[in-house]
Amino acid sequence: MLSKQNEESNWISVADLMTALMVIFMFIAINYILQVIDHTFVEEEIYNKLEEVFEEEIEQEEIELGPDGTIRFKAEPGKNLFAPNQSRISPEFQEALDNFIPKYWEVLTSDTTYFKYIKEIRIEGHTDTVPPYGQFEDSYIYNLNLSSRRASSVLDYLRQNQVYQDATPEEKRRMNFLFTSIGFSFSRALNDQKEYVYSSSNKQVNNEFSRRVEFRIVTSNEELIDAIKERDGQKE
């Protein structure tokens, strides 16, 4: 009889433990969902601001604005972003950047609450999958170096722009911390739907869409978590 009571007591203890664990996991899941919601809200705030500022350029298809706030410049027939197989920015792309950079800078330095959660601003270089003529080097590595140089050229061009030269020392320090450049070769080539070929069911590469430069804003999850806690009165 005593043995049976002990077994029931142990079973109750295990049941209570499982209930407590379920409650803990539930709160973790809810907190994660709230973080995702807030992260999505920040992306929407950035998107809405960029859409407002670049309304004309988007309508004229001079740039493309992704749902996460990524700005995309793509090559078009007769309108290259760079000299062929070089990192020198074309006159057409220079003109587009001269119009774009001051407006983009204004967005980044404006008094918008959620912009303080920006972790990084990546200038990304992307190439097509066409092998370089007369080159015996691995095509992927060749394009990786080329896309990296091109992204770096755009970052250098931004730093030479008057809006950067006239920036306050604090703004320059902030932008030096945020801005970086990176090349992706053709690892993120696009198809006709402008989806990544690698993760899409359509594996047909659209080389015209794939040749592009993107300004991508990356938000900081840690800053967002602190903001969520502060908003909910949980921060110590």
Tab-separated table of C-alpha atoms in Angstrom:
chain	number	residue	atom	x	y	z
A	1	MET	CA	0.000	0.000	0.000
A	2	LEU	CA	2.842	2.351	0.916
A	3	SER	CA	4.632	1.484	-2.320
A	4	LYS	CA	1.550	2.401	-4.357
A	5	GLN	CA	1.260	5.780	-2.578
A	6	ASN	CA	4.933	6.510	-3.288
A	7	GLU	CA	4.408	5.685	-6.953
A	8	GLU	CA	1.408	8.033	-7.120
A	9	SER	CA	3.397	10.746	-5.349
A	10	ASN	CA	6.286	10.347	-7.805
A	11	TRP	CA	3.865	10.446	-10.724
A	12	ILE	CA	2.326	13.674	-9.452
A	13	SER	CA	5.800	15.215	-9.116
A	14	VAL	CA	6.680	14.241	-12.690
A	15	ALA	CA	3.352	15.605	-13.950
A	16	ASP	CA	3.918	18.904	-12.135
A	17	LEU	CA	7.403	19.111	-13.611
A	18	MET	CA	6.111	18.508	-17.132
A	19	THR	CA	3.417	21.164	-16.628
A	20	ALA	CA	5.999	23.668	-15.438
A	21	LEU	CA	8.225	22.904	-18.433
A	22	MET	CA	5.296	23.328	-20.799
A	23	VAL	CA	4.504	26.730	-19.275
A	24	ILE	CA	8.145	27.802	-19.616
A	25	PHE	CA	8.308	26.694	-23.243
A	26	MET	CA	5.019	28.476	-23.913
A	27	PHE	CA	6.395	31.775	-22.586
A	28	ILE	CA	9.567	31.297	-24.633
A	29	ALA	CA	7.474	30.689	-27.739
A	30	ILE	CA	5.301	33.748	-27.072
A	31	ASN	CA	8.366	35.929	-26.512
A	32	TYR	CA	9.884	34.666	-29.755
A	33	ILE	CA	6.679	35.412	-31.650
A	34	LEU	CA	6.625	38.936	-30.209
A	35	GLN	CA	10.224	39.444	-31.344
A	36	VAL	CA	9.314	38.306	-34.855
A	37	ILE	CA	6.319	40.658	-34.891
A	38	ASP	CA	8.432	43.606	-33.722
A	39	HIS	CA	11.201	42.753	-36.187
A	40	THR	CA	8.623	42.682	-38.976
A	41	PHE	CA	7.262	46.020	-37.775
A	42	VAL	CA	10.734	47.583	-37.927
A	43	GLU	CA	11.216	46.282	-41.477
A	44	GLU	CA	7.836	47.741	-42.422
A	45	GLU	CA	8.771	51.116	-40.910
A	46	ILE	CA	12.005	51.171	-42.904
A	47	TYR	CA	10.196	50.034	-46.044
A	48	ASN	CA	7.492	52.697	-45.702
A	49	LYS	CA	10.055	55.459	-45.214
A	50	LEU	CA	12.094	54.379	-48.230
A	51	GLU	CA	8.983	53.964	-50.350
A	52	GLU	CA	7.935	57.511	-49.502
A	53	VAL	CA	11.332	59.065	-50.226
A	54	PHE	CA	12.010	57.113	-53.443
A	55	GLU	CA	8.470	57.060	-54.814
A	56	GLU	CA	9.456	58.670	-58.110
A	57	GLU	CA	12.507	56.465	-58.671
A	58	ILE	CA	10.465	53.337	-57.959
A	59	GLU	CA	7.691	54.405	-60.322
A	60	GLN	CA	10.222	55.095	-63.079
A	61	GLU	CA	11.867	51.721	-62.359
A	62	GLU	CA	15.233	53.330	-61.700
A	63	ILE	CA	15.464	51.268	-58.519
A	64	GLU	CA	13.584	48.376	-56.950
A	65	LEU	CA	12.497	48.270	-53.314
A	66	GLY	CA	12.271	44.865	-51.660
A	67	PRO	CA	9.799	44.058	-48.852
A	68	ASP	CA	12.660	44.061	-46.321
A	69	GLY	CA	13.797	47.550	-47.362
A	70	THR	CA	16.539	46.416	-49.734
A	71	ILE	CA	17.260	48.865	-52.566
A	72	ARG	CA	18.271	47.207	-55.844
A	73	PHE	CA	20.055	48.709	-58.834
A	74	LYS	CA	20.119	46.363	-61.799
A	75	ALA	CA	21.820	46.479	-65.177
A	76	GLU	CA	19.632	47.028	-68.216
A	77	PRO	CA	20.271	46.716	-71.966
A	78	GLY	CA	22.474	49.649	-72.930
A	79	LYS	CA	22.704	50.799	-69.311
A	80	ASN	CA	25.451	48.977	-67.444
A	81	LEU	CA	26.294	49.623	-63.830
A	82	PHE	CA	30.008	49.032	-64.439
A	83	ALA	CA	32.434	48.787	-67.298
A	84	PRO	CA	32.495	45.182	-68.611
A	85	ASN	CA	34.616	42.908	-66.373
A	86	GLN	CA	35.732	45.935	-64.363
A	87	SER	CA	34.817	47.641	-61.106
A	88	ARG	CA	34.748	51.138	-62.599
A	89	ILE	CA	31.293	52.665	-62.101
A	90	SER	CA	29.595	53.656	-65.340
A	91	PRO	CA	28.529	57.299	-65.937
A	92	GLU	CA	24.870	56.184	-65.881
A	93	PHE	CA	25.277	54.495	-62.511
A	94	GLN	CA	27.190	57.493	-61.162
A	95	GLU	CA	24.258	59.717	-62.083
A	96	ALA	CA	21.829	57.352	-60.367
A	97	LEU	CA	24.009	57.207	-57.233
A	98	ASP	CA	24.357	61.000	-57.148
A	99	ASN	CA	20.587	61.199	-56.904
A	100	PHE	CA	20.218	58.239	-54.552
A	101	ILE	CA	22.936	58.752	-51.930
A	102	PRO	CA	21.781	62.106	-50.432
A	103	LYS	CA	18.197	60.844	-50.092
A	104	TYR	CA	19.296	57.521	-48.608
A	105	TRP	CA	21.597	59.344	-46.200
A	106	GLU	CA	18.743	61.579	-45.092
A	107	VAL	CA	16.603	58.532	-44.354
A	108	LEU	CA	19.371	56.926	-42.304
A	109	THR	CA	20.082	60.056	-40.280
A	110	SER	CA	16.492	61.184	-39.806
A	111	ASP	CA	14.928	61.158	-36.357
A	112	THR	CA	13.073	57.882	-36.720
A	113	THR	CA	12.900	55.735	-33.600
A	114	TYR	CA	13.447	52.367	-35.202
A	115	PHE	CA	16.478	53.356	-37.239
A	116	LYS	CA	18.624	53.049	-34.122
A	117	TYR	CA	18.087	49.294	-34.428
A	118	ILE	CA	20.048	49.107	-37.666
A	119	LYS	CA	22.949	46.724	-37.176
A	120	GLU	CA	24.559	46.892	-40.606
A	121	ILE	CA	24.081	48.369	-44.074
A	122	ARG	CA	25.542	46.095	-46.708
A	123	ILE	CA	26.403	47.184	-50.210
A	124	GLU	CA	26.203	43.900	-52.108
A	125	GLY	CA	27.707	43.126	-55.499
A	126	HIS	CA	26.120	40.362	-57.594
A	127	THR	CA	27.195	39.019	-60.987
A	128	ASP	CA	25.702	36.835	-63.704
A	129	THR	CA	26.788	33.268	-64.421
A	130	VAL	CA	28.482	33.986	-67.749
A	131	PRO	CA	32.120	32.770	-67.660
A	132	PRO	CA	34.652	35.555	-68.301
A	133	TYR	CA	36.017	35.467	-71.847
A	134	GLY	CA	39.588	34.275	-72.107
A	135	GLN	CA	39.933	33.635	-68.378
A	136	PHE	CA	41.131	30.273	-67.106
A	137	GLU	CA	40.461	31.079	-63.464
A	138	ASP	CA	37.535	29.420	-61.679
A	139	SER	CA	34.488	31.367	-62.885
A	140	TYR	CA	32.911	31.561	-59.424
A	141	ILE	CA	36.106	32.895	-57.801
A	142	TYR	CA	36.671	35.326	-60.659
A	143	ASN	CA	33.144	36.725	-60.218
A	144	LEU	CA	33.516	36.715	-56.431
A	145	ASN	CA	36.546	38.992	-56.719
A	146	LEU	CA	34.812	41.118	-59.360
A	147	SER	CA	31.603	41.525	-57.340
A	148	SER	CA	33.619	42.367	-54.212
A	149	ARG	CA	35.574	45.070	-56.041
A	150	ARG	CA	32.387	46.497	-57.497
A	151	ALA	CA	30.651	46.672	-54.121
A	152	SER	CA	33.754	48.310	-52.672
A	153	SER	CA	33.753	50.857	-55.506
A	154	VAL	CA	30.182	51.829	-54.662
A	155	LEU	CA	31.067	52.237	-50.979
A	156	ASP	CA	34.062	54.363	-51.938
A	157	TYR	CA	31.840	56.465	-54.200
A	158	LEU	CA	29.400	56.989	-51.325
A	159	ARG	CA	32.217	58.188	-49.077
A	160	GLN	CA	33.320	60.683	-51.722
A	161	ASN	CA	29.808	62.100	-52.021
A	162	GLN	CA	29.334	65.600	-50.656
A	163	VAL	CA	26.724	64.443	-48.159
A	164	TYR	CA	29.345	62.232	-46.463
A	165	GLN	CA	32.000	64.953	-46.639
A	166	ASP	CA	29.636	67.432	-44.974
A	167	ALA	CA	28.459	64.992	-42.289
A	168	THR	CA	29.146	65.632	-38.630
A	169	PRO	CA	31.931	63.608	-37.005
A	170	GLU	CA	29.321	61.608	-35.080
A	171	GLU	CA	27.400	60.796	-38.269
A	172	LYS	CA	30.606	59.693	-39.977
A	173	ARG	CA	31.512	57.439	-37.059
A	174	ARG	CA	28.048	55.898	-37.155
A	175	MET	CA	28.123	55.341	-40.910
A	176	ASN	CA	31.668	53.979	-40.830
A	177	PHE	CA	30.420	51.444	-38.306
A	178	LEU	CA	27.276	50.532	-40.262
A	179	PHE	CA	28.375	50.503	-43.899
A	180	THR	CA	30.223	47.562	-45.355
A	181	SER	CA	30.608	46.006	-48.796
A	182	ILE	CA	30.549	42.398	-49.889
A	183	GLY	CA	30.545	40.442	-53.147
A	184	PHE	CA	28.439	37.330	-53.716
A	185	SER	CA	29.624	36.281	-57.183
A	186	PHE	CA	26.661	34.471	-58.778
A	187	SER	CA	25.728	32.541	-55.618
A	188	ARG	CA	22.481	34.535	-55.392
A	189	ALA	CA	21.601	34.624	-59.065
A	190	LEU	CA	17.968	35.452	-59.852
A	191	ASN	CA	15.383	33.831	-62.124
A	192	ASP	CA	12.595	35.493	-64.130
A	193	GLN	CA	10.535	35.880	-60.944
A	194	LYS	CA	13.505	37.643	-59.283
A	195	GLU	CA	13.789	34.798	-56.788
A	196	TYR	CA	17.064	33.223	-55.713
A	197	VAL	CA	17.663	30.379	-58.155
A	198	TYR	CA	19.204	28.240	-55.430
A	199	SER	CA	16.069	28.215	-53.262
A	200	SER	CA	13.480	28.423	-56.051
A	201	SER	CA	11.843	25.644	-58.072
A	202	ASN	CA	12.679	27.663	-61.192
A	203	LYS	CA	16.397	27.002	-61.754
A	204	GLN	CA	16.632	29.034	-64.962
A	205	VAL	CA	18.992	31.972	-64.358
A	206	ASN	CA	18.095	35.415	-65.650
A	207	ASN	CA	21.543	36.929	-66.108
A	208	GLU	CA	20.192	40.426	-66.708
A	209	PHE	CA	18.387	40.437	-63.345
A	210	SER	CA	21.351	38.801	-61.619
A	211	ARG	CA	23.775	41.623	-62.493
A	212	ARG	CA	22.958	44.080	-59.748
A	213	VAL	CA	24.003	46.101	-56.698
A	214	GLU	CA	21.898	46.089	-53.541
A	215	PHE	CA	21.800	48.269	-50.429
A	216	ARG	CA	20.574	45.936	-47.684
A	217	ILE	CA	19.689	47.058	-44.148
A	218	VAL	CA	20.234	44.472	-41.397
A	219	THR	CA	18.474	45.102	-38.079
A	220	SER	CA	19.818	44.117	-34.669
A	221	ASN	CA	17.789	41.502	-32.795
A	222	GLU	CA	19.531	42.311	-29.512
A	223	GLU	CA	18.510	45.954	-29.699
A	224	LEU	CA	14.971	44.907	-30.567
A	225	ILE	CA	14.769	42.543	-27.596
A	226	ASP	CA	15.843	45.368	-25.267
A	227	ALA	CA	13.232	47.619	-26.825
A	228	ILE	CA	10.538	44.990	-26.358
A	229	LYS	CA	11.479	44.541	-22.701
A	230	GLU	CA	11.526	48.265	-22.126
A	231	ARG	CA	8.173	48.678	-23.831
A	232	ASP	CA	6.637	45.902	-21.734
A	233	GLY	CA	8.191	47.175	-18.497
A	234	GLN	CA	10.463	44.127	-18.127
A	235	LYS	CA	13.805	45.827	-18.400
A	236	GLU	CA	15.745	46.089	-15.148
